[in-house]
Amino acid sequence: MTHWSLALRDVPAPDYADAVIAPLPPGAPTDPAVWAREMFSLAAMPRWVAAALLLRQALVPLLRIPPAPRDAFAVTEVVGDEALLALDDVHLDFRCGVAVDAPARLVRVTTTVRLHGWRGRLYFGVVRLVHPVVVTAMLRRTVRRLAR
């Protein structure tokens, strides 16, 4: 496993960054794309997270931010033990690296964000408060779902 995430490759000086790490359950898959797809699947998300995303879709037009595209959380690239999700939008650039370190038995989710303009700062000012809680809940749920 590399010591730096792909999430930092395209956003080397982010306005926001965090990482959440969880133990890899015995028997769980080690393919990072499997982890990323499961973690960002609406069907697999905690219901309150899915509801928050739906609320986001309804409210962002008030800031003249376009709703997120259907494939906003699609895996765009896999390099070694990490899958990358990437989206560039008018208000921010988002990267999320989902890495599986099989020898260390860890899963790491790294998020980086570069903000654009007042809309990005306003939007992410709210998101920043809940982002670590949301990602932690999503990763915990994914760990439970992928444990065998």
Short mmCIF file of C-alpha atoms in Angstrom, two decimals:
data_model
loop_
_atom_site.label_atom_id
_atom_site.label_comp_id
_atom_site.label_asym_id
_atom_site.label_seq_id
_atom_site.Cartn_x
_atom_site.Cartn_y
_atom_site.Cartn_z
CA MET A 1 0.00 0.00 0.00
CA THR A 2 1.25 3.47 -0.79
CA HIS A 3 1.51 5.98 1.99
CA TRP A 4 -0.39 8.61 0.01
CA SER A 5 -3.84 8.34 -1.39
CA LEU A 6 -4.86 8.82 -5.00
CA ALA A 7 -7.27 11.40 -3.57
CA LEU A 8 -4.24 13.65 -3.01
CA ARG A 9 -2.79 13.18 -6.49
CA ASP A 10 -5.25 15.51 -8.27
CA VAL A 11 -5.91 17.74 -5.26
CA PRO A 12 -2.44 18.15 -3.71
CA ALA A 13 -3.34 21.21 -1.59
CA PRO A 14 -6.97 20.57 -0.63
CA ASP A 15 -9.24 22.98 1.17
CA TYR A 16 -10.52 19.95 3.09
CA ALA A 17 -9.14 16.48 3.69
CA ASP A 18 -9.92 13.60 5.99
CA ALA A 19 -9.29 9.90 6.31
CA VAL A 20 -11.28 7.18 8.04
CA ILE A 21 -9.76 3.75 8.73
CA ALA A 22 -11.46 0.51 9.75
CA PRO A 23 -10.28 -3.05 10.30
CA LEU A 24 -10.69 -5.37 7.31
CA PRO A 25 -12.95 -8.22 8.47
CA PRO A 26 -11.74 -11.80 8.06
CA GLY A 27 -12.88 -13.24 4.74
CA ALA A 28 -13.85 -9.84 3.31
CA PRO A 29 -12.89 -9.04 -0.28
CA THR A 30 -9.65 -7.15 -0.84
CA ASP A 31 -10.63 -5.55 -4.15
CA PRO A 32 -10.83 -1.79 -3.48
CA ALA A 33 -13.38 -1.29 -6.28
CA VAL A 34 -15.74 -3.74 -4.53
CA TRP A 35 -15.40 -1.72 -1.33
CA ALA A 36 -15.93 1.62 -3.10
CA ARG A 37 -18.99 0.44 -5.05
CA GLU A 38 -20.56 -1.09 -1.94
CA MET A 39 -19.81 1.92 0.24
CA PHE A 40 -21.34 4.40 -2.22
CA SER A 41 -24.29 2.25 -3.27
CA LEU A 42 -27.54 3.98 -2.31
CA ALA A 43 -28.99 0.59 -1.42
CA ALA A 44 -26.15 -0.10 1.00
CA MET A 45 -25.91 3.32 2.67
CA PRO A 46 -27.41 3.95 6.08
CA ARG A 47 -30.93 5.26 5.44
CA TRP A 48 -30.23 8.60 7.08
CA VAL A 49 -27.22 9.13 4.77
CA ALA A 50 -29.30 8.31 1.68
CA ALA A 51 -31.99 10.72 2.93
CA ALA A 52 -29.36 13.45 3.44
CA LEU A 53 -28.13 12.94 -0.14
CA LEU A 54 -31.68 13.23 -1.46
CA LEU A 55 -32.17 16.41 0.57
CA ARG A 56 -28.90 17.74 -0.87
CA GLN A 57 -30.19 17.13 -4.39
CA ALA A 58 -33.31 19.15 -3.61
CA LEU A 59 -31.56 22.07 -1.89
CA VAL A 60 -28.42 22.78 -3.96
CA PRO A 61 -30.34 24.41 -6.84
CA LEU A 62 -31.11 27.23 -4.36
CA LEU A 63 -27.37 28.04 -4.51
CA ARG A 64 -27.37 27.64 -8.30
CA ILE A 65 -25.36 24.44 -7.92
CA PRO A 66 -26.44 21.70 -10.30
CA PRO A 67 -27.70 18.44 -8.73
CA ALA A 68 -25.06 15.73 -8.63
CA PRO A 69 -25.05 13.44 -11.68
CA ARG A 70 -26.21 9.85 -11.25
CA ASP A 71 -22.64 8.61 -11.56
CA ALA A 72 -21.18 11.09 -9.05
CA PHE A 73 -19.93 8.23 -6.88
CA ALA A 74 -18.72 5.92 -9.65
CA VAL A 75 -15.25 4.40 -9.47
CA THR A 76 -13.17 6.30 -12.02
CA GLU A 77 -9.87 4.49 -11.60
CA VAL A 78 -8.19 1.65 -9.73
CA VAL A 79 -4.46 1.74 -9.07
CA GLY A 80 -3.03 -1.13 -7.05
CA ASP A 81 -4.88 -1.39 -3.76
CA GLU A 82 -6.92 1.82 -4.13
CA ALA A 83 -10.07 2.79 -6.04
CA LEU A 84 -10.67 6.45 -6.86
CA LEU A 85 -13.94 8.32 -7.13
CA ALA A 86 -13.59 11.76 -8.71
CA LEU A 87 -15.95 14.56 -9.59
CA ASP A 88 -15.21 18.12 -10.70
CA ASP A 89 -18.14 20.50 -10.40
CA VAL A 90 -18.76 24.25 -10.48
CA HIS A 91 -18.57 24.56 -6.69
CA LEU A 92 -15.92 21.99 -5.79
CA ASP A 93 -13.59 19.23 -6.95
CA PHE A 94 -14.04 16.01 -4.96
CA ARG A 95 -11.78 12.97 -4.71
CA CYS A 96 -12.29 9.88 -2.59
CA GLY A 97 -9.77 7.07 -2.42
CA VAL A 98 -10.92 3.73 -1.01
CA ALA A 99 -7.88 1.59 -0.23
CA VAL A 100 -7.57 -1.96 1.09
CA ASP A 101 -4.32 -2.86 2.82
CA ALA A 102 -4.69 -6.64 2.99
CA PRO A 103 -1.42 -7.34 4.87
CA ALA A 104 -2.26 -4.73 7.54
CA ARG A 105 -5.96 -5.81 7.50
CA LEU A 106 -7.19 -2.21 7.08
CA VAL A 107 -9.57 -0.28 4.85
CA ARG A 108 -8.90 3.45 4.42
CA VAL A 109 -11.21 6.09 2.95
CA THR A 110 -9.47 9.37 2.09
CA THR A 111 -11.46 12.40 0.97
CA THR A 112 -10.06 15.62 -0.51
CA VAL A 113 -11.98 18.68 -1.64
CA ARG A 114 -10.98 21.84 -3.48
CA LEU A 115 -13.58 24.60 -3.21
CA HIS A 116 -14.58 27.03 -5.96
CA GLY A 117 -16.07 30.42 -5.12
CA TRP A 118 -18.61 31.47 -2.54
CA ARG A 119 -21.05 28.70 -3.47
CA GLY A 120 -18.47 26.04 -2.73
CA ARG A 121 -17.50 27.65 0.57
CA LEU A 122 -21.13 28.05 1.65
CA TYR A 123 -22.14 24.54 0.58
CA PHE A 124 -19.12 22.84 2.11
CA GLY A 125 -19.31 24.93 5.27
CA VAL A 126 -22.37 22.87 6.14
CA VAL A 127 -21.10 19.56 4.72
CA ARG A 128 -17.79 19.88 6.60
CA LEU A 129 -19.64 19.58 9.91
CA VAL A 130 -21.15 16.19 9.12
CA HIS A 131 -18.70 14.70 6.62
CA PRO A 132 -16.60 12.64 9.09
CA VAL A 133 -19.74 11.25 10.74
CA VAL A 134 -21.26 10.33 7.36
CA VAL A 135 -18.12 8.64 6.02
CA THR A 136 -17.57 6.74 9.29
CA ALA A 137 -21.18 5.48 9.24
CA MET A 138 -20.89 4.46 5.59
CA LEU A 139 -17.61 2.61 6.17
CA ARG A 140 -18.95 0.81 9.28
CA ARG A 141 -22.02 -0.30 7.35
CA THR A 142 -19.84 -1.51 4.47
CA VAL A 143 -17.61 -3.45 6.87
CA ARG A 144 -20.70 -5.23 8.24
CA ARG A 145 -22.08 -5.95 4.76
CA LEU A 146 -18.81 -7.31 3.35
CA ALA A 147 -17.84 -9.38 6.41
CA ARG A 148 -18.33 -13.07 5.76
#
